[in-house]
Coordinates of C-alpha atoms in Angstrom, one line a residue:
X1071 CA 236.9 130.7 69.6
X1072 CA 237.2 132.2 66.1
X1073 CA 237.3 135.9 65.8
X1074 CA 237.8 136.5 69.4
X1075 CA 241.0 138.2 70.6
X1076 CA 242.2 139.4 73.9
X1077 CA 240.5 142.4 75.6
X1078 CA 241.3 144.9 78.0
X1079 CA 240.3 142.8 80.9
X1080 CA 241.6 139.4 79.6
X1081 CA 244.1 138.9 82.3
X1082 CA 241.8 139.8 85.2
X1083 CA 239.9 137.0 87.0
X1084 CA 238.0 138.9 89.6
X1085 CA 236.0 142.2 89.8
X1086 CA 238.9 143.8 92.0
X1087 CA 241.5 142.8 89.4
X1088 CA 239.3 144.5 86.7
X1089 CA 238.8 147.7 88.9
X1090 CA 242.5 147.8 89.7
X1091 CA 243.5 147.5 86.2
X1092 CA 241.0 150.3 85.1
X1093 CA 242.1 152.7 87.9
X1094 CA 245.9 152.1 87.3
X1095 CA 245.6 152.7 83.5
X1096 CA 243.5 155.9 84.0
X1097 CA 246.0 157.1 86.5
X1098 CA 248.9 156.5 84.2
X1099 CA 247.0 158.2 81.4
X1100 CA 246.5 161.2 83.6
X1101 CA 250.2 161.4 84.3
X1102 CA 250.9 161.3 80.6
X1103 CA 248.1 163.9 79.9
X1104 CA 249.6 166.4 82.5
X1105 CA 253.1 166.2 81.0
X1106 CA 254.9 164.4 83.7
X1107 CA 258.2 162.8 82.8
X1108 CA 258.0 159.7 80.8
X1109 CA 259.3 157.5 83.6
X1110 CA 256.2 158.4 85.6
X1111 CA 254.1 156.4 83.1
X1112 CA 256.7 154.1 81.3
X1113 CA 254.5 151.0 82.2
X1114 CA 251.5 152.3 80.3
X1115 CA 253.7 153.2 77.3
X1116 CA 255.3 149.5 77.3
X1117 CA 251.8 148.1 77.6
X1118 CA 250.7 150.2 74.6
X1119 CA 253.7 149.4 72.5
X1120 CA 253.4 145.6 73.4
X1121 CA 249.8 145.6 72.3
X1122 CA 248.6 144.8 75.8
X1123 CA 246.2 147.7 75.6
X1124 CA 244.3 148.0 72.4
X1125 CA 243.4 151.1 70.6
X1126 CA 239.8 150.8 71.1
X1127 CA 240.3 150.5 75.0
X1128 CA 242.7 153.5 74.7
X1129 CA 239.9 155.4 72.6
X1130 CA 237.3 154.8 75.5
X1131 CA 239.6 156.2 78.1
X1132 CA 240.2 159.2 75.8
X1133 CA 236.5 160.0 75.6
X1134 CA 235.6 159.3 79.2
X1135 CA 238.8 160.1 81.2
X1136 CA 240.8 162.7 79.5
X1137 CA 240.4 166.6 79.2
X1138 CA 243.0 167.3 76.6
X1139 CA 241.9 164.9 73.9
X1140 CA 244.1 166.4 71.2
X1141 CA 247.2 166.4 73.3
X1142 CA 246.6 162.7 74.3
X1143 CA 246.0 161.6 70.6
X1144 CA 249.4 163.3 69.7
X1145 CA 251.0 161.3 72.5
X1146 CA 249.6 158.1 71.4
X1147 CA 250.6 158.8 68.0
X1148 CA 254.1 159.3 69.1
X1149 CA 254.1 155.9 70.9
X1150 CA 252.6 154.1 67.7
X1151 CA 255.1 156.0 65.4
X1152 CA 257.9 154.8 67.6
X1153 CA 256.7 151.2 67.5
X1154 CA 256.4 151.4 63.7
X1155 CA 252.5 150.4 64.0
X1156 CA 251.3 152.3 61.0
X1157 CA 247.7 150.9 61.2
X1158 CA 247.0 152.4 64.6
X1159 CA 248.9 155.5 63.6
X1160 CA 246.7 156.1 60.6
X1161 CA 243.7 155.4 62.9
X1162 CA 244.8 158.1 65.1
X1163 CA 245.3 160.6 62.3
X1164 CA 241.5 160.0 61.4
X1165 CA 240.7 160.7 65.1
X1166 CA 242.9 163.7 65.4
X1167 CA 241.5 165.3 62.2
X1168 CA 238.0 164.8 63.6
X1169 CA 238.8 166.7 66.9
X1170 CA 241.6 169.0 66.0
X1171 CA 239.5 172.2 66.0
X1172 CA 237.6 171.4 69.1
X1173 CA 238.3 173.7 72.1
X1174 CA 239.1 172.2 75.4
X1175 CA 236.0 171.9 77.8
X1176 CA 237.9 173.7 80.5
X1177 CA 240.5 176.6 80.6
X1178 CA 243.9 175.5 82.1
X1179 CA 245.3 178.4 84.2

């Protein structure tokens, strides 16, 4: 179909596959957010760099599944900067400028 591209669940055939992909991606994003070693979420980094997870899908995860949105946007900016994807990097700059002055909704101790 014209104008239709892959989406986050394109490679999933069943609900269980969709659920597994969502949970796995959320889990790897959490590892990234909590500052674990890059090897703990390298699969996610590779999927982002290869375009297997779109920026709109990542944005939905940022909104609903992360606490430190600014920190995560910075980490995603690093991934796109390293891959040379300036379009997505510029989009993330816009997002970052919108949220940069917001406080965390919780305090880390």
